[in-house]
Coordinates of N, CA and C in Angstrom, one line a residue:
X1 N 99.7 105.2 93.8 CA 98.4 104.3 94.7 C 98.7 103.5 94.2
X2 N 99.0 102.5 94.0 CA 98.8 101.0 94.0 C 100.5 100.5 95.1
X3 N 101.6 101.2 94.9 CA 102.4 101.6 95.6 C 102.0 101.4 97.7
X4 N 101.4 102.8 97.2 CA 100.9 103.4 98.5 C 99.9 102.4 99.6
X5 N 98.8 101.7 98.6 CA 98.1 100.7 98.6 C 98.7 99.3 99.3
X6 N 99.8 98.9 98.5 CA 100.3 97.7 99.0 C 101.4 98.1 99.8
X7 N 102.1 99.2 100.4 CA 102.8 99.5 101.7 C 101.5 99.4 102.9
X8 N 100.4 100.2 102.8 CA 99.5 100.0 103.5 C 98.9 99.0 104.0
X9 N 98.8 98.0 103.2 CA 99.4 96.1 103.5 C 99.5 95.7 104.0
X10 N 101.3 96.0 103.7 CA 102.4 95.4 104.5 C 102.2 95.7 105.7
X11 N 101.9 96.9 106.2 CA 101.9 97.6 107.3 C 100.8 97.2 108.6
X12 N 99.9 97.1 107.2 CA 98.3 96.3 108.4 C 98.8 94.6 108.7
X13 N 99.7 94.0 107.7 CA 99.7 93.0 107.7 C 101.4 92.8 109.2
X14 N 102.1 93.7 109.5 CA 103.0 93.9 110.4 C 102.2 94.6 112.0
X15 N 101.0 94.6 111.6 CA 100.2 94.8 113.0 C 99.1 94.0 113.1
X16 N 99.4 92.6 112.4 CA 98.2 92.1 112.4 C 96.3 92.4 112.3
X17 N 96.8 92.5 111.4 CA 95.2 93.6 110.8 C 95.1 92.9 109.6
X18 N 94.9 90.9 109.8 CA 94.8 90.0 108.2 C 93.8 90.6 107.8
X19 N 93.1 90.4 107.7 CA 91.4 91.5 107.0 C 91.9 92.7 105.9
X20 N 92.3 93.7 106.7 CA 92.9 95.1 105.8 C 94.1 94.6 105.4
X21 N 95.0 93.5 105.9 CA 96.6 93.2 104.7 C 95.7 92.7 103.6
X22 N 95.2 91.7 103.8 CA 94.4 90.5 102.7 C 93.6 91.9 101.7
X23 N 92.8 92.7 101.9 CA 91.8 93.3 100.9 C 92.7 94.4 100.7
X24 N 93.6 95.4 100.9 CA 95.1 96.1 100.4 C 95.7 95.9 99.5
X25 N 96.3 94.3 99.9 CA 96.9 94.0 98.7 C 96.5 93.3 97.1
X26 N 94.9 92.7 98.5 CA 94.6 92.6 96.6 C 94.4 93.5 95.9
X27 N 94.3 94.6 96.4 CA 93.4 95.7 95.7 C 95.2 96.4 95.3
X28 N 96.3 96.3 95.4 CA 97.2 96.7 95.4 C 97.6 96.2 93.9
X29 N 97.7 95.0 93.8 CA 97.8 93.6 92.9 C 96.9 94.1 91.7
X30 N 95.4 94.3 91.9 CA 94.8 94.8 90.7 C 95.2 95.9 89.5
X31 N 95.5 96.7 90.7 CA 96.1 98.3 90.4 C 96.9 97.8 89.6
X32 N 98.1 96.8 90.2 CA 99.7 96.6 89.1 C 99.3 95.9 87.9
X33 N 98.7 95.5 88.2 CA 98.2 94.5 87.0 C 97.4 95.1 86.0
X34 N 96.7 95.9 85.7 CA 96.3 97.0 85.1 C 96.4 97.5 84.5
X35 N 97.7 98.5 85.8 CA 98.3 99.7 84.6 C 99.6 99.9 84.7
X36 N 100.4 98.9 85.4 CA 101.6 99.1 85.6 C 102.3 97.8 84.8
X37 N 102.9 97.7 83.4 CA 103.3 97.2 82.6 C 104.7 96.2 83.1
X38 N 105.0 95.3 83.2 CA 106.2 94.4 83.7 C 106.4 94.7 85.5
X39 N 105.3 94.9 86.0 CA 105.8 94.7 87.3 C 105.3 93.6 88.6
X40 N 106.4 92.8 87.9 CA 105.9 91.5 88.2 C 106.8 91.1 89.8
X41 N 107.4 92.0 90.2 CA 108.1 92.0 91.2 C 107.0 92.9 92.9
X42 N 106.4 93.8 92.0 CA 105.2 94.4 93.2 C 104.3 93.5 93.3
X43 N 103.7 93.0 92.2 CA 102.8 92.1 92.1 C 102.8 91.2 93.4
X44 N 103.8 90.5 93.2 CA 104.2 89.2 94.0 C 104.7 89.7 94.9
X45 N 105.1 91.0 95.9 CA 105.1 91.1 97.1 C 103.7 91.2 97.6
X46 N 103.0 91.5 96.7 CA 101.4 92.0 96.9 C 101.0 90.9 97.5
X47 N 100.3 89.5 96.6 CA 100.3 88.5 96.5 C 100.7 88.0 98.0
X48 N 102.0 88.2 98.2 CA 102.7 87.4 99.0 C 101.9 87.7 100.5
X49 N 102.1 89.2 100.4 CA 101.3 89.5 101.9 C 99.7 89.1 101.8
X50 N 99.1 89.4 100.5 CA 97.3 88.8 100.7 C 97.3 87.5 100.8
X51 N 97.8 86.7 100.8 CA 98.4 85.1 100.5 C 98.2 85.2 102.2
X52 N 99.2 85.9 102.7 CA 99.4 85.7 104.3 C 98.3 86.2 105.2
X53 N 97.9 87.1 105.1 CA 96.4 87.9 105.3 C 95.3 87.1 105.6
X54 N 95.3 86.1 104.2 CA 93.8 85.5 104.0 C 94.3 83.9 104.9
X55 N 95.7 83.3 105.6 CA 96.2 82.7 106.0 C 95.6 82.6 107.2
X56 N 95.6 83.8 107.9 CA 96.4 84.4 108.9 C 94.5 84.0 109.7
X57 N 93.9 85.6 108.8 CA 92.5 85.3 109.5 C 91.3 84.2 109.2
X58 N 91.9 82.7 108.2 CA 91.1 81.8 108.7 C 90.6 81.7 107.3
X59 N 90.4 82.3 106.4 CA 90.0 82.2 104.9 C 90.7 81.3 104.4
X60 N 90.3 80.3 104.4 CA 90.9 79.4 103.8 C 90.3 79.1 102.1
X61 N 89.3 78.7 102.5 CA 88.3 78.8 101.0 C 88.8 79.5 99.9
X62 N 89.2 80.9 99.8 CA 89.3 81.9 99.4 C 90.9 82.1 99.1
X63 N 91.4 81.2 100.4 CA 93.3 81.2 100.0 C 93.2 80.1 98.9
X64 N 93.4 78.9 99.2 CA 93.3 78.0 98.4 C 93.1 78.8 96.8
X65 N 92.0 78.8 96.5 CA 91.6 79.8 95.3 C 92.6 80.7 94.8
X66 N 92.9 81.9 95.7 CA 93.7 82.9 95.0 C 95.2 82.5 95.4
X67 N 95.9 81.1 96.0 CA 97.2 80.8 95.7 C 96.9 80.1 94.4
X68 N 96.0 79.2 94.1 CA 96.8 78.4 93.2 C 96.0 79.0 91.8
X69 N 95.7 80.1 91.8 CA 95.7 81.4 90.8 C 97.0 82.1 91.0
X70 N 97.6 82.5 91.7 CA 99.0 82.9 91.9 C 100.0 81.9 91.2
X71 N 99.8 80.9 91.8 CA 101.0 79.9 91.2 C 100.7 79.3 89.6
X72 N 99.5 79.5 89.4 CA 99.1 79.2 87.7 C 99.8 80.3 87.0
X73 N 99.4 82.0 87.4 CA 99.9 82.9 86.8 C 101.7 82.8 86.6
X74 N 102.1 82.7 87.8 CA 104.1 82.7 88.1 C 104.2 82.0 86.8
X75 N 103.7 80.5 87.3 CA 104.1 79.5 85.9 C 104.1 80.1 84.9
X76 N 103.4 80.5 84.5 CA 103.1 81.0 82.9 C 103.7 81.5 82.5
X77 N 104.6 82.7 82.8 CA 105.6 83.7 82.9 C 106.8 83.3 83.0
X78 N 106.9 82.1 83.3 CA 107.9 81.7 83.9 C 108.4 82.6 84.9
X79 N 108.0 82.3 86.1 CA 108.6 84.0 87.0 C 108.8 82.9 88.1
X80 N 110.1 82.1 88.4 CA 110.3 81.3 89.7 C 110.5 82.1 90.5
X81 N 110.5 83.2 90.8 CA 110.7 84.2 92.3 C 109.4 83.8 92.7
X82 N 108.6 84.6 92.0 CA 106.7 84.6 92.3 C 106.4 83.6 92.7
X83 N 106.6 82.1 92.3 CA 106.2 81.0 92.2 C 106.4 80.1 93.5
X84 N 108.3 80.5 93.7 CA 108.6 80.0 95.2 C 107.9 81.1 96.0
X85 N 107.8 82.1 95.9 CA 107.4 82.8 97.1 C 105.8 82.5 98.0
X86 N 104.7 82.4 96.7 CA 103.5 82.1 96.7 C 103.4 80.8 97.3
X87 N 103.9 79.8 96.9 CA 104.1 78.4 97.3 C 104.1 77.9 99.0
X88 N 105.6 79.0 99.3 CA 105.6 78.5 100.6 C 104.9 79.7 101.7
X89 N 105.5 79.4 103.0 CA 105.2 79.9 104.3 C 103.8 79.4 104.3
X90 N 102.6 80.4 105.4 CA 101.4 80.4 105.9 C 100.8 80.0 104.7
X91 N 100.4 80.1 103.4 CA 99.6 79.6 102.7 C 99.7 77.9 102.5
X92 N 100.4 77.0 102.8 CA 100.4 75.5 102.9 C 98.9 75.4 103.1
X93 N 98.7 76.0 104.3 CA 97.4 75.9 105.0 C 96.2 75.4 104.6
X94 N 96.3 76.1 102.8 CA 95.4 75.6 101.9 C 95.2 74.4 101.8
X95 N 96.5 73.6 101.5 CA 96.7 72.3 101.0 C 96.0 71.2 102.5
X96 N 96.8 71.9 103.1 CA 96.7 71.0 104.4 C 94.7 70.9 104.8
X97 N 94.7 72.0 104.8 CA 92.9 72.0 105.6 C 92.1 71.5 104.5
X98 N 92.4 71.1 103.2 CA 91.6 69.9 102.7 C 92.0 68.8 102.6
X99 N 92.9 68.2 103.5 CA 93.5 67.1 103.5 C 94.7 66.7 102.1
X100 N 95.3 67.5 102.1 CA 95.9 67.5 100.5 C 96.9 67.9 101.6
X101 N 97.6 66.8 102.4 CA 99.2 67.1 102.5 C 100.4 66.6 100.9
X102 N 100.1 65.9 100.3 CA 100.6 65.3 99.2 C 101.0 66.7 98.3
X103 N 100.0 67.7 98.3 CA 100.1 68.7 97.0 C 100.6 69.6 98.0
X104 N 100.7 69.6 98.9 CA 101.5 70.5 100.0 C 103.3 70.6 99.9
X105 N 103.5 69.1 100.1 CA 104.5 68.4 100.0 C 105.1 68.8 99.0
X106 N 104.8 68.4 97.4 CA 105.0 68.4 96.0 C 105.2 70.1 95.8
X107 N 105.0 71.7 96.4 CA 105.3 72.5 96.2 C 106.2 72.7 96.8
X108 N 106.5 72.7 98.0 CA 106.8 72.5 99.0 C 108.2 72.3 98.3
X109 N 108.2 70.9 97.5 CA 109.6 71.0 97.0 C 109.9 70.7 95.6
X110 N 108.8 71.6 95.0 CA 109.2 72.5 93.5 C 110.0 74.0 94.4
X111 N 109.4 74.8 95.3 CA 110.0 75.5 95.8 C 111.5 76.0 96.5
X112 N 111.4 74.8 97.4 CA 113.0 74.1 98.1 C 113.8 73.8 96.9
X113 N 113.8 73.4 95.6 CA 114.9 73.0 95.2 C 115.6 74.0 93.9
X114 N 115.4 75.5 94.3 CA 116.4 76.3 93.9 C 116.6 77.0 95.3
X115 N 116.8 76.5 96.3 CA 116.8 76.8 97.9 C 118.1 76.1 97.8
X116 N 117.8 75.0 97.3 CA 119.0 74.0 97.9 C 120.1 73.7 97.1
X117 N 120.3 74.2 96.1 CA 121.2 74.0 94.8 C 121.0 73.7 93.8
X118 N 119.3 73.3 93.4 CA 119.4 72.7 92.0 C 119.2 73.5 91.3
X119 N 118.8 73.5 90.1 CA 118.7 73.6 88.6 C 117.9 75.4 89.1
X120 N 118.7 76.0 88.1 CA 118.2 77.8 88.5 C 118.5 78.3 90.0
X121 N 119.5 77.4 90.6 CA 119.3 77.9 92.5 C 119.6 79.6 92.5
X122 N 119.5 79.8 93.5 CA 119.6 81.5 94.4 C 121.1 81.5 94.5
X123 N 121.5 82.6 93.6 CA 123.4 82.9 93.6 C 123.8 83.3 95.1
X124 N 123.0 82.8 96.3 CA 124.0 83.2 97.3 C 123.4 82.3 98.5
X125 N 124.1 82.3 99.4 CA 124.2 81.3 100.6 C 123.9 81.9 101.7
X126 N 123.4 83.2 101.8 CA 122.7 83.9 103.4 C 121.3 83.6 103.2
X127 N 121.3 83.3 105.0 CA 119.9 83.0 105.1 C 118.9 84.6 104.5
X128 N 117.6 83.9 104.0 CA 117.1 85.2 103.6 C 115.1 84.8 103.7
X129 N 114.5 85.8 103.5 CA 113.1 85.7 103.1 C 112.8 84.4 102.8
X130 N 113.3 83.9 101.8 CA 112.9 82.6 101.1 C 113.0 81.6 102.4
X131 N 114.0 81.6 102.6 CA 114.5 80.4 103.7 C 114.0 80.2 105.1
X132 N 113.0 81.8 105.3 CA 112.0 81.7 106.0 C 110.6 81.0 106.0
X133 N 110.6 81.5 104.7 CA 108.9 80.8 104.1 C 108.9 79.8 103.8
X134 N 110.7 78.8 103.7 CA 110.7 77.5 102.9 C 110.5 76.5 104.7
X135 N 110.8 77.4 105.7 CA 111.3 77.0 107.0 C 109.8 76.8 107.5
X136 N 109.1 77.7 107.6 CA 107.3 77.5 108.1 C 106.9 76.4 107.7
X137 N 106.6 76.2 106.1 CA 106.0 75.5 105.5 C 106.3 74.1 106.0
X138 N 107.6 73.6 106.0 CA 108.2 72.8 106.5 C 107.4 72.5 107.8
X139 N 107.4 73.1 108.5 CA 106.9 72.8 110.0 C 105.8 72.9 109.8
X140 N 104.9 73.0 109.1 CA 103.7 73.1 109.3 C 103.1 71.9 108.7
X141 N 104.3 71.8 107.2 CA 103.5 70.4 106.6 C 104.0 68.9 107.3
X142 N 105.2 69.9 108.8 CA 105.1 68.0 109.5 C 104.7 68.2 110.6
X143 N 104.3 69.0 111.2 CA 102.8 68.9 112.1 C 101.7 68.6 112.0
X144 N 100.8 69.2 110.5 CA 99.6 68.0 110.3 C 100.4 66.2 109.8
X145 N 101.8 66.2 109.4 CA 101.9 64.8 109.2 C 102.3 63.8 110.3
X146 N 102.4 64.8 112.0 CA 102.4 63.9 112.8 C 103.6 64.0 113.1
X147 N 104.3 64.5 112.8 CA 106.2 64.4 112.4 C 106.4 65.4 113.8
X148 N 106.9 65.7 114.7 CA 106.8 66.5 115.6 C 108.4 66.9 115.6
X149 N 109.2 65.9 115.7 CA 110.5 65.3 115.8 C 111.2 66.4 114.5
X150 N 110.7 65.9 113.4 CA 111.2 67.0 112.3 C 110.7 68.4 112.6
X151 N 109.8 68.5 113.0 CA 109.3 69.7 113.2 C 110.4 70.9 113.5
X152 N 110.6 70.0 115.0 CA 111.7 70.6 115.8 C 112.9 70.7 115.8
X153 N 113.7 69.2 114.7 CA 114.8 69.4 113.9 C 114.8 70.7 113.1
X154 N 113.8 71.1 111.8 CA 114.0 71.9 111.0 C 114.2 73.2 111.7
X155 N 113.3 73.6 113.3 CA 113.3 75.0 113.8 C 114.8 74.5 114.7
X156 N 115.3 74.2 115.3 CA 116.3 74.1 116.1 C 117.8 74.2 115.2
X157 N 117.5 73.6 113.6 CA 119.1 74.0 112.9 C 118.9 75.2 112.7
X158 N 117.7 76.0 111.8 CA 117.5 76.9 111.4 C 118.0 78.2 112.8
X159 N 117.9 78.1 113.7 CA 117.6 79.1 114.7 C 118.8 79.8 114.9
X160 N 120.1 79.5 115.0 CA 121.3 80.2 115.2 C 121.0 81.3 114.1
X161 N 120.3 81.1 112.3 CA 119.9 82.0 111.4 C 119.2 82.9 111.1
X162 N 117.9 82.1 112.7 CA 117.1 83.1 112.3 C 117.4 83.9 113.0
X163 N 118.5 84.2 114.0 CA 118.7 84.8 114.8 C 119.9 86.0 114.6
X164 N 120.8 85.1 113.7 CA 121.3 85.8 113.1 C 121.4 87.1 112.0
X165 N 120.0 86.7 111.2 CA 119.6 87.6 110.3 C 118.5 88.5 111.1
X166 N 117.8 88.2 112.1 CA 116.9 89.3 112.4 C 115.5 88.9 112.8
X167 N 115.1 87.3 112.2 CA 114.0 87.3 112.3 C 113.3 87.5 113.5
X168 N 113.8 86.5 114.2 CA 113.3 86.6 115.7 C 112.8 88.0 116.6
X169 N 113.6 88.9 115.7 CA 113.2 90.2 116.6 C 112.1 91.2 115.1
X170 N 111.6 90.7 114.2 CA 110.5 91.2 113.6 C 109.4 91.3 114.3
X171 N 108.7 92.3 114.1 CA 106.9 92.2 114.8 C 106.5 90.8 114.0
X172 N 105.1 90.1 114.4 CA 104.5 89.1 114.1 C 105.7 87.7 113.5
X173 N 106.4 88.2 112.6 CA 107.2 86.8 112.1 C 108.0 86.1 114.1
X174 N 108.6 87.4 114.7 CA 109.3 86.5 115.5 C 108.1 85.7 116.5
X175 N 107.1 86.2 116.8 CA 105.8 85.7 117.6 C 105.6 84.1 116.8
X176 N 105.5 84.1 115.4 CA 105.1 83.2 114.4 C 105.7 82.0 114.7
X177 N 107.5 82.1 114.6 CA 108.4 81.2 114.7 C 108.3 80.9 116.3
X178 N 108.2 81.9 116.7 CA 107.7 80.8 118.6 C 106.9 80.0 118.8
X179 N 105.7 80.6 118.3 CA 104.6 80.2 118.2 C 104.2 78.4 117.7
X180 N 105.5 78.3 116.9 CA 105.6 77.4 115.7 C 106.5 75.9 116.6
X181 N 107.7 77.0 117.1 CA 108.8 75.7 118.4 C 107.9 75.5 119.1
X182 N 107.3 76.3 119.8 CA 106.4 76.1 121.0 C 105.4 74.6 120.6
X183 N 104.8 74.7 119.3 CA 103.7 73.4 119.5 C 104.0 72.5 118.9
X184 N 105.2 72.5 118.2 CA 106.2 71.3 117.5 C 107.0 70.4 119.1
X185 N 107.3 72.0 120.0 CA 107.5 70.9 121.3 C 106.5 70.2 122.4
X186 N 105.6 70.8 121.7 CA 104.0 70.2 122.8 C 104.0 68.4 122.3
X187 N 103.8 69.1 120.6 CA 103.5 68.0 119.9 C 104.0 66.7 120.0
X188 N 105.8 66.3 120.8 CA 106.2 65.6 120.4 C 106.0 64.9 122.2
X189 N 105.5 65.5 122.6 CA 104.4 64.7 124.0 C 105.9 64.4 124.9
X190 N 107.2 64.7 124.6 CA 108.1 64.9 125.7 C 107.9 65.7 126.7
X191 N 108.2 65.1 127.8 CA 107.8 65.5 129.7 C 109.1 67.0 129.1
X192 N 110.0 66.7 128.4 CA 111.6 67.9 128.5 C 110.9 69.2 127.6
X193 N 110.0 68.6 126.9 CA 110.4 69.9 125.9 C 108.8 70.6 126.3
X194 N 108.0 70.3 127.1 CA 107.3 71.1 128.0 C 107.8 72.9 128.3
X195 N 109.0 72.4 129.1 CA 109.9 73.5 128.9 C 110.1 74.8 128.1
X196 N 110.2 74.0 127.3 CA 110.7 75.0 125.9 C 109.1 75.8 125.5
X197 N 108.3 74.9 125.0 CA 107.2 75.9 124.6 C 106.7 76.6 125.9
X198 N 107.0 75.9 127.5 CA 106.4 77.1 128.5 C 107.1 78.6 128.3
X199 N 108.6 78.1 128.3 CA 109.3 79.5 127.8 C 109.3 80.3 126.4
X200 N 108.7 79.3 125.5 CA 108.3 80.3 124.4 C 107.0 81.2 124.9
X201 N 106.4 80.3 125.5 CA 104.8 81.1 125.8 C 105.1 82.2 126.5
X202 N 105.9 82.0 127.4 CA 106.3 83.5 128.3 C 106.9 84.2 127.5
X203 N 108.1 84.1 126.4 CA 108.9 84.8 125.2 C 107.3 85.7 124.6
X204 N 106.5 85.1 124.1 CA 105.7 85.5 123.0 C 104.6 86.5 123.9
X205 N 104.2 85.6 125.1 CA 103.7 87.3 126.4 C 103.8 88.6 126.4
X206 N 105.9 88.6 125.8 CA 106.2 89.3 126.8 C 106.1 90.8 124.9
X207 N 106.0 89.8 123.8 CA 106.0 90.7 122.9 C 105.3 91.7 122.5
X208 N 105.2 92.8 121.8 CA 104.5 93.8 121.7 C 103.2 94.1 120.7
X209 N 103.7 92.8 119.7 CA 102.9 92.5 118.6 C 101.1 92.3 119.0
X210 N 100.3 92.9 118.4 CA 99.1 92.8 118.5 C 98.5 91.0 118.9
X211 N 99.1 90.4 118.3 CA 98.9 88.8 118.3 C 99.0 88.3 119.7
X212 N 100.3 88.4 120.2 CA 101.1 87.8 120.6 C 100.0 87.6 122.3
X213 N 99.6 88.6 122.9 CA 98.6 87.9 124.0 C 97.6 86.2 123.7
X214 N 97.1 86.7 122.6 CA 96.4 85.4 122.3 C 96.9 84.2 121.6
X215 N 98.2 84.0 121.3 CA 98.8 83.4 121.1 C 99.3 82.5 122.0
X216 N 99.8 83.3 123.0 CA 100.3 83.0 123.9 C 99.3 82.2 124.9
X217 N 98.6 82.5 124.8 CA 97.4 82.0 126.1 C 96.8 80.7 125.2
X218 N 96.4 81.2 123.8 CA 96.6 79.5 123.6 C 97.4 78.5 123.6
X219 N 98.9 79.0 123.7 CA 99.9 77.8 124.0 C 100.0 77.7 125.6
X220 N 99.8 78.7 126.3 CA 99.3 78.4 127.9 C 98.2 77.3 128.1
X221 N 96.8 77.6 127.3 CA 95.9 76.4 127.3 C 96.0 75.1 126.8
X222 N 97.1 74.5 125.9 CA 97.7 73.4 125.5 C 98.6 73.3 126.3
X223 N 99.5 73.4 127.7 CA 100.4 73.5 128.7 C 99.3 72.8 129.9
X224 N 98.5 74.0 130.0 CA 97.5 72.8 131.2 C 96.9 71.9 130.5
X225 N 96.3 71.9 129.6 CA 95.6 71.0 129.6 C 96.6 69.6 129.2
X226 N 97.7 69.8 128.7 CA 98.9 68.7 128.7 C 98.8 67.9 130.1
X227 N 99.0 69.4 131.2 CA 99.4 69.0 132.5 C 97.9 68.2 133.2
X228 N 97.0 68.0 132.6 CA 95.6 68.0 133.3 C 94.7 69.0 133.8
X229 N 94.9 70.3 133.9 CA 94.4 71.5 134.7 C 93.5 72.2 133.9
X230 N 92.3 71.6 134.1 CA 91.2 71.6 132.9 C 90.5 72.6 133.1
X231 N 90.3 73.3 134.0 CA 89.5 74.3 134.2 C 90.8 75.5 134.0
X232 N 92.1 75.6 133.7 CA 92.8 76.5 133.6 C 92.7 76.4 132.3
X233 N 92.5 75.5 131.6 CA 93.0 75.5 130.1 C 91.9 75.9 129.5
X234 N 90.6 76.0 130.1 CA 89.3 76.3 129.4 C 89.5 78.2 129.1
X235 N 89.6 78.7 130.8 CA 89.6 79.8 130.9 C 90.9 80.0 130.0
X236 N 92.2 79.8 129.6 CA 92.9 80.5 128.6 C 92.7 79.8 127.0
X237 N 91.8 79.6 127.0 CA 91.8 79.4 125.7 C 90.4 80.3 125.4
X238 N 89.6 80.8 126.3 CA 88.5 81.6 126.3 C 89.0 82.8 126.1
X239 N 90.4 83.2 126.7 CA 91.3 84.4 126.3 C 91.5 84.3 125.2
X240 N 91.8 83.0 124.5 CA 92.4 83.5 123.2 C 91.9 83.8 122.4
X241 N 91.1 83.2 122.4 CA 89.5 83.0 121.2 C 88.9 85.0 121.5
X242 N 88.8 85.5 122.2 CA 88.6 86.4 122.4 C 89.8 87.7 121.8
X243 N 91.1 87.2 122.0 CA 92.2 87.7 121.5 C 92.5 87.6 120.0
X244 N 92.0 86.7 119.5 CA 92.1 86.5 118.4 C 91.0 87.3 117.4
X245 N 89.7 87.4 118.2 CA 88.5 87.8 117.4 C 88.8 89.4 117.3

């Protein structure tokens, strides 16, 4: 029952049904914790998608509470895999939303040490899910800190590996990465980077993922606003809001 519920939750996440994803993965985690002795890997995966669902739907108070509880539980049992999986990627928004970028950066540093060859390092050098998690967290923190060049640099450095590992072809994940790249390009304020943002918005708009159209509309609104096209920006914002709802 737990694995079935978790699978349905993961499928909901990749279908951009964030509320369903969070609820199903929370339920799966509860069953695993109560009935399945030693199922820490499965609990970690359920928690990761639950947190991702909460972050994507904007339930930030619940995200913060759940995130910090998950980290405490993982650290109490010495589970580095679990702690590193939940403390990075979209959940860093929980700390940024309450203006705690220092905590986001501290958690980022804790999660990064094993990926970068520190104590207890991962035993291989392939570009894995944990590298994707690290990249998303780094970009979100850099954008919050108003360091768009850092965000762009991180994305540009990782882009060939993201392509090679197939991340850009994954539903929702590829769209997420492209919208982060577009946001960083827009935040740079460089006229040449608007071309990058526009190209990524077009690619997102062609993606079949359910979240693609509103994300593309949001980027198009930002582009229009940056070029003084106020009426178009407002229209695209209304379209984005309707799509996200």
